[in-house]
Backbone as a ProteinNet text record, in pm:
[ID]
protein_1_A
[PRIMARY]
MKLNARLNILRAGLFALAFIAAPAMAQDGPAVPPADGQGPALWIVRDADSTLYLFGTMHLLRPTTGWRTERVDRAFASASRLIVEVDGPRDPAALLPIIREYGLSPDRPLSSLLTGAEIAALDAAAGAVGSSAAGMDAMRPWLAGVSVQSASIIRAGYEVESGVEPILTARARAAGMTVSGFETPAEQIRMLSGFPEAGQLAFLRRALSSFDTARTDVDALVEAWAAGDIEAVRAVAVDPLRATPLLYEALLVRRNTGWADQIETMLEGSGVAFIAVGVMHLAGDESVQELLRARGVEVVVAP
[TERTIARY]
-349	-396.4	-343.2	-451.8	-417.3	-346.7	-238.1	-128.9	-176.1	-279	-342.2	-419.9	-471.7	-517.5	-420.5	-292.9	-203.4	-156.4	-82.5	-28.3	-140	-298.8	-352.2	-349.6	-335.5	-337	-184.8	-73.2	62.2	79	-18.1	24.3	-26.7	-137.7	-218.4	-121.9	-31.7	68.1	-7.8	96.2	7	20.6	-96.8	-105	-18.9	54.7	158.9	274.9	289.6	436.4	427.4	518.1	529.7	475.3	388.5	327.2	456.7	426.4	551.5	547.8	460.9	443.3	280.8	297.2	167.7	136.8	31.8	3	34.4	99.6	139.4	-26	-13.8	-127.4	-82.7	-204.7	-182.5	-192.7	-139.6	-164.6	-104	-181.7	-158.2	-252.3	-314.4	-377.1	-529.9	-579.9	-711.1	-739.5	-849.6	-876.2	-905.9	-844.4	-844.5	-954.8	-1043.7	-1146.8	-1088.1	-1103.5	-1060.3	-1062.1	-971	-965.4	-1077.4	-1123.1	-1180.4	-1098	-1099.1	-1027.5	-913.6	-789.6	-667.9	-587.2	-650.3	-601	-460.3	-404.2	-282.2	-178.3	-80.2	28.9	116.6	213.1	315.8	423	534.3	647.6	749.4	848.7	965.2	1083.8	1158.5	1316.6	1406.7	1482.7	1546.7	1690.3	1792.9	1877.4	1910.9	2032.5	2043.9	2014.4	2039.6	1999.5	1909.7	1840.9	1741.1	1611	1538.6	1418.7	1331.6	1296.1	1255.8	1111.2	980.9	879.1	848.7	813.5	778.8	636	580.7	458.1	389.7	305.7	257.2	160.5	148.5	92.4	-21.5	-114.1	-156.9	-156.4	-92	-100	-191.3	-338	-431.5	-553.8	-621.3	-745.7	-879.6	-969	-1074.8	-1097.9	-1146.8	-1143.4	-1218.9	-1286.2	-1384.3	-1299.4	-1177.4	-1141.7	-1082.6	-1091.4	-1034.7	-913.7	-810.3	-669.2	-598	-647.6	-614.8	-607.2	-509.2	-500.7	-435.1	-413	-371.9	-202.9	-186.6	-56.1	35.1	-31.1	29.8	58.3	-38	-51.1	91.9	63.5	199.3	332.1	368.5	458.5	505.6	412.7	423.8	504.2	418.2	439.3	569.8	641.3	766.3	866.8	838.6	978.9	993.4	1133.1	1171.1	1180.2	1179	1203.5	1088.6	1061.8	1001.7	1029.5	1037.5	1103.2	994.5	946.8	882.3	933.9	858.4	929.6	998.8	918	962.2	903.3	1014.4	989	963.8	847.5	813.9	835.5	844.1	854.7	704.3	737	598.9	524.3	571.3	508.6	525.6	435.3	428.6	491.7	475	488.7	653.8	724.3	857.2	909.2	816.5	854.5	827.5	762.4	752.4	868.5	980.6	1110	1160.8	1150.8	1217.9	1090.7	961.4	835.9	849.9	883.4	908.6	1029.3	1168.6	1271.3	1268.4	1187.4	1166.4	1030.3	957.6	796.5	751.9	788.2	727.8	824.1	753.5	844.9	758.2	757.1	672.3	697	821.5	874.2	831	791.7	689.8	591.6	477.4	361.5	291.9	209.3	149.1	48.7	-2.3	-63.9	20.1	144.5	196.9	268.3	201.4	265	144.5	-16	-101.6	-187.8	-294.1	-378.8	-498.4	-580.4	-675.2	-801.4	-821.6	-871.7	-830.4	-707.7	-612.9	-642.8	-634.8	-649.2	-779.5	-885.7	-1019.7	-1023.4	-951.1	-978.6	-904.4	-802.4	-709.3	-806.3	-886.8	-946.6	-1082.8	-1122.3	-1235.2	-1197.9	-1060.8	-987.2	-946.6	-912.8	-856.5	-978.3	-1088.7	-1199.1	-1249.1	-1239.6	-1315	-1244.3	-1135.3	-1080.5	-1044	-1126.7	-1140.9	-1032.7	-958.2	-853.1	-876.8	-789.8	-842.8	-701.6	-714	-621.4	-499.1	-558.6	-487.7	-406.8	-484.5	-393.4	-277.5	-288.4	-178.2	-91.5	-89.6	-25.2	126.8	162.2	322.4	370.7	282.5	340.8	409.3	504.7	568.9	502.2	491	396.4	395.7	495.6	517.8	407.6	416	359	199.3	183.7	38.9	-11.7	56.7	7.5	-26.9	75.6	61.6	-81.5	-110.9	-188.2	-334.1	-349.6	-460.7	-510.1	-387.9	-428.7	-490.7	-408.7	-434	-595.6	-634.3	-754.1	-862.9	-829.4	-920.8	-942.1	-842.4	-862	-929.7	-861.1	-947.2	-1109.4	-1129	-1280	-1364.1	-1262.9	-1341.4	-1343.7	-1311.6	-1328.2	-1194.3	-1094.7	-968.5	-873	-830.9	-763.2	-621.1	-516.8	-409.4	-406.2	-483.5	-496.8	-522.9	-607.2	-666.1	-542.9	-450.1	-354.6	-278.4	-178.1	-127.7	-13.2	79.7	199.3	181.9	74	56.6	-15.2	-70.9	-92.5	-16.7	43.2	178.9	291.2	319.4	405.7	352.6	193.7	175.6	180.7	172.2	165.8	308.5	392	543.9	583.8	555.5	609.5	557.4	418.4	374.3	449.3	472.2	528.8	673.6	749.4	860.9	1002.2	904.1	985.7	1078.3	1195.9	1270.2	1175.2	1182	1109.1	1202.7	1203.4	1302.5	1257.6	1320.1	1253.6	1370.3	1350.8	1431.9	1479.5	1392.2	1433.6	1391.8	1413.2	1370.3	1292.3	1202.6	1121.4	1198.2	1290.8	1398.7	1443.7	1444.2	1501.2	1387.5	1240.1	1123	1112.3	1101.1	1085.3	1179.6	1302.3	1424.4	1383.6	1348.4	1327.8	1232.1	1100.6	988.5	1022.5	1125.1	1117.3	1238	1307	1419.9	1376	1242.6	1168.8	1189.6	1230.6	1226.6	1100.2	1077	959.6	840.9	870.1	796	708.3	814.8	756	657.5	684.6	618	481.2	468.8	376.1	293.9	360.6	256.8	182.2	275.2	206	94.8	109	-7.7	-145.6	-118.4	-188.2	-258.7	-196.9	-276.1	-351.8	-337.9	-367.3	-506	-509.1	-618.6	-731.8	-673.4	-760.7	-845.6	-779.6	-841.1	-887.2	-901.9	-938.1	-1085.4	-1187	-1307	-1311	-1192.4	-1209	-1101.2	-1010.8	-893.6	-950.6	-1064.9	-1150.1	-1182.2	-1184.9	-1217.7	-1062	-981.9	-855.4	-799.1	-840.3	-778.9	-868.4	-990.1	-1056.5	-1027.2	-986.9	-962.3	-812.8	-749.2	-596	-610	-716.3	-751.6	-799.5	-910.3	-957.8	-865.7	-774	-664.7	-559.9	-542.6	-424.4	-503.3	-617.7	-681.4	-718.8	-711.1	-729.8	-578.3	-510.1	-364.7	-342.2	-386.8	-404.1	-293	-177.1	-41	-25	-85.2	-108	-201.7	-306.1	-415.4	-334.9	-251.6	-183.5	-104.8	-53.6	65.4	-13.5	-123.3	-218	-289.8	-343.3	-397.3	-302.5	-187.9	-96.1	8	76.3	228.4	259.1	173.3	191.7	140.5	46.6	31.1	129.1	210.7	295.4	417	443.2	521.3	554.1	410.9	406.8	444.9	501.7	587.2	720.7	810.2	931.3	1016.5	1012.2	1046.5	1043.6	914.5	838.7	864.5	847.5	855.6	988.1	1092.2	1236.9	1245.2	1219.5	1237.5	1165.9	1016.2	943.4	945.9	973.3	975.3	1117.3	1146.3	1283.5	1393.5	1429	1539.5	1547.2	1410.2	1385.4	1391.9	1317.2	1337.1	1476.9	1537.3	1691.2	1760.6	1727.1	1786.8	1745.3	1627.5	1568.9	1592.8	1628.8	1697.1	1853.7	1923.3	2059.6	2026	1928	1924.1	1917.8	1802.4	1757.3	1869	1974.3	2083.8	2167.2	2180.9	2275.8	2207.1	2073.7	2013.6	2010.5	2032.2	2068.5	2220.8	2307.8	2434.8	2410.2	2320.2	2292.8	2209	2136.5	2018.6	1915	1819.3	1704.2	1574.5	1461.5	1321.4	1301.1	1255.7	1202.7	1091.1	1000.5	885.8	901.2	892.2	913.7	770.5	719.5	576	632.1	575.9	614.7	483.4	493	344.4	351.9	251	253.1	270.8	259.3	326.7	483.3	539.2	690.9	715.3	581.6	634.1	543.8	498.7	433.3	509.6	546.2	583.9	725.3	805.2	911.4	1062	1030.3	1123.1	1074.8	998.9	944.1	1087.1	1070.2	1192.3	1214.2	1089	1123.5	1201.3	1163.8	1220.1	1381.7	1418.2	1523.4	1633.7	1572.7	1623.5	1672.4	1560.4	1580.1	1700.8	1692.6	1807.4	1954.4	1953.2	2071.3	2091.7	1999.8	2030.2	1969.3	1890.1	1827.3	1702.6	1697.2	1572.5	1455.3	1337.5	1200.1	1088.7	1029.3	903.7	779.2	633.2	533.6	504	473	444	305.8	329.3	227.7	97.6
-3433.9	-3310.2	-3237.7	-3144.3	-3052.2	-2927.8	-2898.2	-2762.1	-2662	-2616.9	-2495.2	-2511.5	-2626.1	-2675.7	-2709.9	-2746.6	-2782.9	-2662.6	-2554.7	-2429.8	-2360.2	-2353	-2307.8	-2346.6	-2475.6	-2541.4	-2495.6	-2511	-2521.8	-2361.8	-2244.4	-2098.7	-2087.3	-2171.6	-2148.3	-2190.5	-2298.4	-2353	-2388.6	-2421.5	-2463.1	-2311.6	-2283.1	-2160.7	-2130.3	-2252.9	-2238.8	-2202.6	-2185	-2156.1	-2014.9	-1983.4	-1903.1	-1927.2	-1858.2	-1894.9	-1927.6	-2025.4	-2074.5	-1953.6	-1940.3	-1837.5	-1779.4	-1660.6	-1543.5	-1495.1	-1505.7	-1438.5	-1307.6	-1275.9	-1127.7	-1029.7	-934.8	-860	-696.9	-662.5	-529.2	-438.8	-297.3	-192.4	-193.4	-166.6	-164.4	-272.8	-397.4	-477.3	-419.6	-531.7	-502.3	-423.4	-351.3	-260.5	-359.5	-319.2	-419.1	-318.3	-413.8	-319.8	-276	-188.9	-144.4	-259.9	-214.9	-349.5	-275.4	-365.7	-359.8	-338.8	-205	-206.2	-160.8	-184.8	-166.6	-236.1	-337.5	-410.1	-511.3	-579.6	-644.9	-585.6	-664.4	-621.9	-557.6	-495.8	-404.9	-368	-400.4	-367.6	-292.9	-189.1	-117.2	-170.6	-207.5	-240.7	-142.9	-71.8	56.2	36.8	133	160	304.7	374.4	533.5	551.4	487.5	535.9	448	348.5	237.8	226.3	233.4	170.7	89.1	-33.7	-139.2	-181.2	-173.6	-216.8	-368.2	-403.2	-568.3	-602.1	-638.4	-679.2	-813.6	-875.7	-976.8	-1021.2	-1141.6	-1139.6	-1256.7	-1286.4	-1383.9	-1411.1	-1540.4	-1559.7	-1587.9	-1645.8	-1666.9	-1581.7	-1545.9	-1460.9	-1461	-1434.3	-1420	-1259.9	-1240.3	-1084.3	-985.6	-1018	-930.3	-920.7	-987.4	-952.5	-820.1	-758.1	-598.5	-611.6	-565.9	-567.5	-429.2	-344	-228.3	-112.4	-42.4	64.5	180.4	305	420.6	397.9	336.5	312	221.1	120.5	28	104	190.2	262.3	342.5	441.2	524.3	481.3	380.8	282.7	253.3	147.1	110.3	254.8	355.1	460.6	520.5	522.8	563.8	509.7	374.5	285.7	289.6	238.9	215.6	81.8	0.6	-133.6	-233.9	-331.8	-436.2	-582.6	-634.9	-773.6	-869	-970.7	-1066.9	-1197.1	-1285.7	-1411.5	-1495.8	-1487.9	-1540.7	-1447.3	-1392.2	-1326.4	-1394.3	-1441.1	-1577.2	-1503.6	-1571.1	-1568.1	-1488.8	-1393.9	-1350.5	-1491.5	-1545.5	-1683.5	-1792.4	-1839.6	-1953.2	-2079.7	-2082.2	-2186.6	-2218.5	-2105.2	-2126.6	-2201.1	-2232.9	-2340.8	-2480	-2506.2	-2607.2	-2729.4	-2689	-2793.8	-2803.8	-2722.2	-2770	-2850	-2827.1	-2883	-3064	-3052.2	-3199	-3266	-3184.1	-3274.5	-3311.3	-3199.5	-3248.9	-3262.1	-3280.7	-3286	-3425.8	-3497.2	-3598.8	-3696.5	-3823.6	-3956.8	-4089.6	-4064	-4172.7	-4317.8	-4338.3	-4463.8	-4506.8	-4434.1	-4440.9	-4382.7	-4436.1	-4339.3	-4348	-4249.9	-4269.8	-4369.3	-4421.2	-4555.5	-4673	-4668.6	-4777	-4742.7	-4619.1	-4594.4	-4582	-4567.2	-4543.8	-4655.1	-4679.9	-4736.4	-4762.1	-4837.1	-4816.4	-4696.2	-4681.8	-4599.3	-4466.4	-4466.6	-4328.6	-4263	-4331.1	-4326.7	-4273.3	-4334.6	-4285.9	-4155.3	-4110.5	-4004.7	-3880.7	-3931.3	-3853.5	-3820.7	-3891	-3869.3	-3784.1	-3781.1	-3698	-3567.2	-3554.2	-3405.9	-3360.1	-3443.9	-3368.4	-3312.1	-3438.5	-3390.2	-3265.2	-3189	-3070.4	-2959.6	-2978.2	-2856.9	-2949.3	-3020.7	-3083.6	-3154.7	-3242.6	-3319.8	-3482.1	-3546.7	-3687	-3753.8	-3848.5	-3930.3	-3982.6	-4014.1	-4073.5	-4000.2	-3826.4	-3739.4	-3663.2	-3717.2	-3684	-3794.7	-3902.5	-4011	-4012.2	-3944	-3928	-3824.7	-3764.3	-3678.9	-3743	-3670.7	-3701.9	-3674.4	-3734.3	-3707.9	-3575.2	-3490.4	-3376.3	-3243.2	-3293.1	-3199.3	-3249.2	-3355	-3423.3	-3344	-3346.3	-3288.8	-3142.5	-3058.6	-2916.9	-2911.3	-2963	-2969	-2999.4	-3108.8	-3121.7	-3010.2	-2982.7	-2854.8	-2725.1	-2693.9	-2590.8	-2588.1	-2717.5	-2758.3	-2703.5	-2769.2	-2758.4	-2595.3	-2506.3	-2383	-2298.4	-2324	-2284.9	-2303.8	-2436.9	-2487.1	-2379.9	-2311.7	-2238.3	-2070.8	-2051.7	-1921	-1856.5	-1905.6	-1828.7	-1823.5	-1702.2	-1683.6	-1634.7	-1699.1	-1644.9	-1474.8	-1445	-1313.4	-1205.3	-1275.3	-1128.2	-1178.7	-1258.2	-1278.8	-1147.8	-1092.4	-967.7	-933.6	-1054.7	-1034	-996.9	-1083.8	-1034.3	-906.9	-846.1	-731.4	-635.3	-630.1	-555.1	-539.4	-648.5	-678.7	-585.6	-610.3	-513.1	-361.2	-337.6	-201.8	-137	-217.8	-192.5	-186.5	-264.3	-251	-89.1	-104.3	29.2	143.2	150.9	252.6	288.1	162.3	185.4	116.9	65	6.5	-118.3	-146.7	-269.7	-349.4	-475.4	-573.8	-720	-768.8	-875.3	-993.6	-1133.3	-1192.2	-1266.4	-1310.2	-1363	-1512.5	-1558	-1676.7	-1710.4	-1819.1	-1835.7	-1925.4	-1927.1	-2061.7	-2172.6	-2205.6	-2318.8	-2359.9	-2275.5	-2301.2	-2325.7	-2278.7	-2354.6	-2475.9	-2507.9	-2646.3	-2737	-2726.9	-2814.8	-2836.6	-2735.4	-2740.5	-2838.7	-2827.2	-2924.7	-3056.1	-3091.1	-3209.3	-3263.1	-3204.7	-3259.9	-3373	-3344.1	-3393.8	-3575	-3637.1	-3815.5	-3845.8	-3967.2	-3986.1	-4028.3	-4088.1	-4108.3	-3984.8	-3885.1	-3752.5	-3699.8	-3701.6	-3647.2	-3732.1	-3840.6	-3951.4	-3908.8	-3858.8	-3832.6	-3692.8	-3628.8	-3481.6	-3509.2	-3576.7	-3600.6	-3664.4	-3750.6	-3842.2	-3710.4	-3661.7	-3553.4	-3429	-3409	-3305	-3391.7	-3511.6	-3573.6	-3601.6	-3639.3	-3614.5	-3518.9	-3397	-3287.2	-3209.3	-3263.5	-3191.3	-3122.8	-3193.8	-3136.2	-3001.7	-3011.7	-2922.1	-2812.8	-2814.1	-2683.5	-2572.8	-2566.9	-2427.8	-2352.5	-2435.6	-2394.6	-2355.4	-2417	-2364.3	-2249.4	-2232.4	-2120.9	-1995.9	-2007	-1914.4	-1849	-1918.3	-1857.5	-1791.1	-1850.4	-1770.8	-1654.9	-1632.5	-1503.9	-1426.9	-1476.8	-1371.8	-1312.7	-1430.2	-1352.4	-1243.2	-1298	-1197.1	-1076	-1064.3	-946.9	-831.2	-897.2	-812.1	-767.3	-813.8	-797.4	-858.3	-975.5	-1083	-1150.7	-1106.7	-1200.4	-1329.7	-1300.1	-1429.8	-1538.5	-1508.9	-1555.7	-1643.8	-1564.1	-1632.5	-1759.9	-1747.5	-1807.9	-1952.2	-1899.6	-2042.4	-2121.5	-2041.7	-2117.7	-2186.8	-2149.6	-2187.9	-2220.2	-2149.8	-2174.8	-2296.5	-2307.9	-2395.4	-2517.1	-2555.1	-2672.8	-2740.3	-2634.1	-2684.6	-2733.5	-2680	-2743.5	-2883.7	-2936.4	-3066.6	-3147.6	-3117.7	-3193.3	-3115.7	-3177.5	-3073	-3067.2	-3168.8	-3161.9	-3053.9	-3043.2	-2927.9	-2798.3	-2782.5	-2650.2	-2598.9	-2698.9	-2627.4	-2612.5	-2682.7	-2647.5	-2562.2	-2516	-2422.3	-2276.3	-2291.9	-2149	-2115.9	-2188.2	-2182.9	-2155.4	-2254.3	-2221.5	-2116.4	-2090.8	-2010.8	-1838.4	-1857.8	-1685.1	-1677	-1765	-1730.1	-1674.6	-1753.4	-1663.6	-1568.8	-1534.5	-1365.9	-1282.9	-1334.7	-1215.9	-1203.3	-1286.3	-1250.2	-1197.4	-1188.2	-1076.4	-949.2	-937.9	-813.8	-739.5	-824.5	-744.2	-715.1	-749.5	-718.9	-603.2	-588.9	-482.9	-347.7	-392.1	-271.8	-188.4	-276.9	-224.1	-110.1	-106.1	-8.9	117.7	175	263.7	272.1	371.8	357.3	307	314.9	268.3	139.3	48.9	-107.3	-155.1	-213.8	-272.3	-402.2	-490.2	-663.4	-690.9	-796.3	-883	-1023.7	-1090.6	-1203.1	-1245.4	-1405.8	-1475.4	-1434.6	-1431.8	-1402.2	-1502.4	-1615	-1702.2	-1693	-1645.6	-1620.8	-1510.2	-1433.5	-1329.4	-1360.5	-1474.6	-1504.7	-1612.8	-1604.5	-1671.8	-1642.5	-1737	-1699.9	-1706.4	-1779.3	-1778.1	-1718.7	-1603.9	-1507.8	-1444.4	-1408.2	-1304.2	-1173.3	-1147.1	-1025.1	-1065.2	-1163.7	-1221.2	-1229.7	-1309.7	-1358.4	-1214	-1117.1	-973.9	-911.6	-894.7	-853.3	-929	-1045.9	-1143.1	-1110.6	-1029.8	-1017.2	-874.5	-805.5	-656	-540.6	-565.2	-500.5	-452.8	-308.2	-264	-261	-335.4	-375.8	-327.8	-251.4	-155.6	-200.3	-211.3	-203.5	-84.5	-59.9	45.1	112.2	257.6	331.1	331.1
-1746.9	-1716.7	-1834.3	-1846.1	-1994.6	-1919.4	-1989.8	-1981.3	-1892.2	-1931.2	-1854.9	-1728.3	-1722.2	-1597.1	-1479	-1553.3	-1456.9	-1418.6	-1517.2	-1460.7	-1364.3	-1367.8	-1296.9	-1166	-1130.3	-1018.7	-957.9	-1024.9	-943.7	-945	-1001.4	-993.6	-823.7	-793.8	-667.8	-548.2	-587.5	-469.5	-345.9	-288.9	-134.8	-55.8	29.2	95.6	186.8	265.1	367.7	307.4	158.5	109	18	-50.5	-155.5	-282.5	-378.6	-478	-586.2	-663.3	-745.1	-859.9	-937.5	-1008.9	-1009.5	-1052.1	-1058.2	-1192.5	-1242	-1369.3	-1365.4	-1484.5	-1504.3	-1496.2	-1451.4	-1464.9	-1536	-1614.1	-1648.3	-1573.8	-1613.1	-1546.4	-1381.8	-1306.6	-1171	-1082.8	-1158.8	-1077	-1022.2	-995.6	-956	-832.5	-830.1	-708	-585.2	-465.8	-350	-295.4	-202.2	-102.7	32.5	79.4	208.2	316.3	411.5	510.5	626.3	703.4	806.2	920.2	1025.5	1129.7	1068.2	1165.7	1135.7	1009.3	975.1	845	886.1	769.3	818	870.5	944.3	1015.9	902.5	980.4	897.6	1012.7	981.7	1072.2	998.4	1062.5	997.2	1059.6	954.3	976.5	952.6	1009.2	1014	1080	1001.9	1054.5	1058.4	1051.4	1001.4	876.8	773.4	651.8	562.6	625.4	550.5	624.9	539.2	586.7	509.9	567	505	573	513.8	553.8	544.4	615.2	623.8	651	532.7	522.1	515.2	608.4	590.2	486.5	412.4	302.6	324.5	208.7	198	44.8	-16.5	-144.3	-242.6	-179.2	-252.7	-149.2	-206.9	-140.3	-220.4	-173.8	-237.3	-288.3	-420.9	-457.5	-350.4	-297.8	-197.7	-64.7	-42	63	99.9	209.4	193.3	283.1	221	319.8	281	195.7	178.6	271.8	287.9	431.7	397	457.5	422.9	464	601.2	604.8	536.2	465.6	357.6	262	187.4	53.8	119.3	198.4	242.5	239.1	316.2	308	169.7	95.6	-37.7	-135.7	-136.4	-220.7	-191.6	-50.2	-22.1	-80	-108.2	-145	-287.7	-335.9	-457.4	-515.2	-416.9	-433.3	-364.3	-437.4	-378.5	-362.6	-264.8	-259.5	-216.1	-233.7	-239.8	-211.9	-188.1	-150.7	-300.2	-425.4	-537.8	-656.4	-720.8	-839.8	-965.1	-1002.8	-1081.5	-1247.4	-1308.1	-1472.5	-1475.9	-1584.2	-1650.4	-1725	-1778.4	-1858	-1781	-1684.1	-1599.6	-1664.9	-1826	-1862.8	-1900.4	-1859.2	-1832.3	-1713.3	-1629.8	-1542.5	-1578.2	-1675.6	-1689.3	-1722.3	-1764.5	-1766.6	-1630.1	-1499.9	-1411.5	-1344.9	-1343.2	-1287.1	-1358.8	-1478.5	-1534.9	-1485	-1452	-1405.2	-1254.7	-1164.9	-1000.1	-978.1	-1065.8	-1011.7	-1093.6	-1178.5	-1242.5	-1220.8	-1219.6	-1201.4	-1286.9	-1413.6	-1460.7	-1413.3	-1357.2	-1349.2	-1208.1	-1127.9	-1012.9	-980.9	-1065.9	-1039.4	-910.6	-899.4	-758.7	-758.1	-855.2	-845	-801.5	-801.7	-755.5	-594.4	-541.7	-411.5	-324.4	-386	-330	-300.3	-205.3	-207.6	-317.7	-309.2	-421.8	-330.1	-212.7	-146.5	-166.1	-164.8	-167.2	-299.1	-399.9	-566.9	-558.4	-523.4	-525.7	-456.6	-367.2	-306.1	-385.3	-436.9	-538.9	-641.5	-709	-826.6	-804.6	-684.5	-653.9	-614.8	-583	-544.3	-670.2	-778.7	-890.9	-985.9	-947.6	-1029.1	-1020.7	-899.7	-849.6	-921.1	-1006.2	-1073.4	-1209	-1265.4	-1393.2	-1458.8	-1308.2	-1370.5	-1319.9	-1320	-1264.6	-1194.1	-1145.4	-1065.6	-1192.8	-1279.1	-1429.6	-1438.2	-1476.7	-1547.8	-1433.7	-1292.4	-1226.7	-1150.5	-1232.1	-1213.5	-1223.2	-1303.5	-1294.5	-1202.9	-1140.2	-1074.4	-929.3	-878.3	-773.8	-659.8	-534.9	-445.3	-374.6	-390.4	-360.5	-414.4	-593.5	-657.6	-663.8	-635.3	-606.6	-475.4	-372.3	-251.6	-280.9	-334.6	-353.7	-449.5	-534.2	-656.4	-573.8	-490.2	-413.2	-315.9	-220.4	-153.8	-206.6	-330.3	-401.6	-453	-501.5	-540.9	-454.5	-328.4	-245.3	-191.7	-234.5	-197.4	-295.6	-424.8	-559.1	-530.2	-532.4	-505.3	-394.4	-298.7	-203.7	-238.7	-336.3	-396.4	-415.3	-358.3	-351.5	-485.9	-510.7	-672.5	-602.9	-707.8	-716	-744.1	-872.5	-897.1	-819.1	-705.4	-590.2	-467.8	-477.1	-372.2	-378.7	-250.6	-239.7	-305.8	-333.9	-401.2	-561.1	-652	-783.9	-799.3	-673	-713	-692.2	-562.8	-540.6	-627.2	-713	-833.8	-932.5	-977.1	-1063.1	-1068.6	-925.8	-905.6	-879.5	-892.4	-832	-957.6	-1079.2	-1184.6	-1261.9	-1266.6	-1311.3	-1254.2	-1137.7	-1077	-1100.3	-1199.9	-1211.4	-1074	-989.6	-888.3	-927.3	-899	-896.6	-835.2	-889.4	-802.6	-824.1	-707.4	-689.8	-574.9	-549	-478.8	-368.8	-264.8	-165.6	-242.9	-314.8	-366.2	-511.3	-550.4	-720	-742.5	-824.5	-827	-846.7	-913.9	-917.9	-775.6	-688.5	-555.2	-468	-481.9	-412.3	-465.4	-604.8	-648.6	-602	-579.2	-546	-382.7	-342.4	-181.5	-151.3	-229.9	-215.4	-261.3	-367.1	-434.9	-347.6	-246.8	-184.9	-76.5	-3.3	111.5	63.4	131.2	122.2	89	-21.8	-60.9	70.4	149.7	268.3	324.2	323.1	381.1	272.2	134	43.6	35.5	60.6	79.5	172.9	311.3	441.7	400.5	338	289.4	187.8	116.1	-5.1	83.2	147.1	228.7	324.1	397.2	461.7	359.6	264.3	177.6	154.2	149.1	79.5	204.3	298.5	437.7	473.3	420.2	469.4	351.6	240	136.4	144.4	242.6	259.9	372.7	424.7	574	536.9	439.4	419.6	420.2	377.9	321.9	495	549.1	718.2	786	732.5	778.1	726.8	615.6	525.5	554.2	561.3	606.5	755.6	850.7	989.5	952.1	887.4	867.4	781.9	700.1	647.8	726.1	815	918.9	1012.9	1057.8	1155.8	1101.6	945.5	880.2	866	768.5	774.3	882.2	993.9	1116.2	1181.1	1115.8	1234.8	1338.9	1340.5	1466	1443	1491.1	1452.9	1537.6	1694.6	1756	1713.7	1656	1606.8	1484.8	1392	1289.1	1348.4	1433	1503	1550.8	1644.5	1682.4	1571.9	1448.3	1330.6	1264.5	1238.2	1092.5	1173.7	1250.3	1288.3	1357	1491.6	1572.3	1504.1	1421.5	1379	1284.7	1238.6	1150.1	1229.6	1344.4	1429.6	1454.1	1474.8	1471.3	1390.8	1296.3	1182.3	1153.1	1242.7	1258.2	1118.7	1049.4	940.8	846.2	820.3	731.1	810.8	950.4	1019.3	967.6	1003.5	983	844.8	758.1	607.1	540.7	558.9	524.8	600.5	713.2	773.6	828.8	920.3	1009.3	919.9	831.8	726.8	646.3	593.4	486.6	582.3	687.5	762.6	816.3	852.9	860.4	744.8	633.7	515.2	463.9	494.7	454	568.6	680.6	768.6	724.2	715.9	629.2	504.1	455.3	308.7	348.6	464.4	504.8	561.1	666.8	708.6	594.9	499.3	409.3	333.6	287.4	259.8	338.6	478.4	573.9	564.4	488.3	473.8	375.1	288.1	186.3	271.4	147.9	239.8	113.4	173.8	63.8	129.8	74.4	120.6	49.6	99.6	50.7	110.7	6.5	56.8	83.8	172.7	181.1	203.3	124.7	114.6	115.8	261.4	243.6	301.4	299.7	371.7	520.6	576.2	697.6	809.5	761	844.2	910.5	800.7	800.5	927.9	975	1039.4	1192.1	1223.6	1327.2	1408.2	1550.1	1625.8	1686.8	1769.6	1799.7	1708.3	1614.6	1506.3	1381.4	1371.4	1254.3	1223.5	1113.6	1033.9	1135.2	1201	1321.3	1419.4	1472.8	1611.7	1578.4	1450.3	1428.8	1399.8	1376.7	1353.9	1472.4	1561.9	1707.6	1754.3	1748.1	1808.7	1774.7	1668.7	1586.6	1620.8	1693.9	1735.7	1639.9	1534.9	1447.9	1496.6	1470.3	1526.9	1450.3	1511.4	1424.7	1516.5	1463.5	1539.5	1441.2	1504.9	1445.3	1390.9	1255.3	1173.3	1221.3	1274.2	1325.7	1245
[MASK]
+++++++++++++++++++++++++++++++++++++++++++++++++++++++++++++++++++++++++++++++++++++++++++++++++++++++++++++++++++++++++++++++++++++++++++++++++++++++++++++++++++++++++++++++++++++++++++++++++++++++++++++++++++++++++++++++++++++++++++++++++++++++++++++++++++++++++++++++++++++++++++++++++++++++++++++++

């Protein structure tokens, strides 16, 4: 796979996860269509001298998807700091060394781990974005799985550039806001690579089997997110993930707990910040908000 093609796929990432790296944008990013109705959900986490807005996002979107609202604009404009899941490098190529270290295994190529039928399915999926199974052969199964799911979403017209975080990050930097991430790209890559090989292969096989239907799942999630319907987000995306406890614990619960810890630390200071994380982290009984409420932290829906 050529370098640019590989980076383009990796940037997209798995829609259930944070983006690994997003392209730098000039000025304040592309225009966002207004939302229909109330738009995506927004919460306020606060104490006596801190106000933290908590906004659910989609990491990839079609450019025609409307999500901008006056309440989100007001909240964002009032903040001096933006916190996203991962504040990736301006140049995605900077991630190549760690991707090579944790994402490639030439001594255990995919062709030695998959059946002939699975290799054919991988070749068809990779071909949708100008690659091939041979070009992905040195990838570890987790990286191939991320690439396959990303390819299916890209094929459906979703773009990293239209995702919420790259747009907000560009606007924040243009406004002189401080931008930081709850996690580093290296931490995300190590997390993904830390799954046992059997689990990685199961993930890859599931990505291959759902390649042609992934668009339907993502469309349903985006529709629920754009309408601010958190119960629908839970039903569409969070509950199905619970069927795989290892993934649910690693991708949502453990990370939500760590972010709740960081938010509590932020409340020890003062000021206004805007926190933008994937909407799946804000749905369900182990969401960031519920973890904070269980600790006695005030979390309310923004008016």
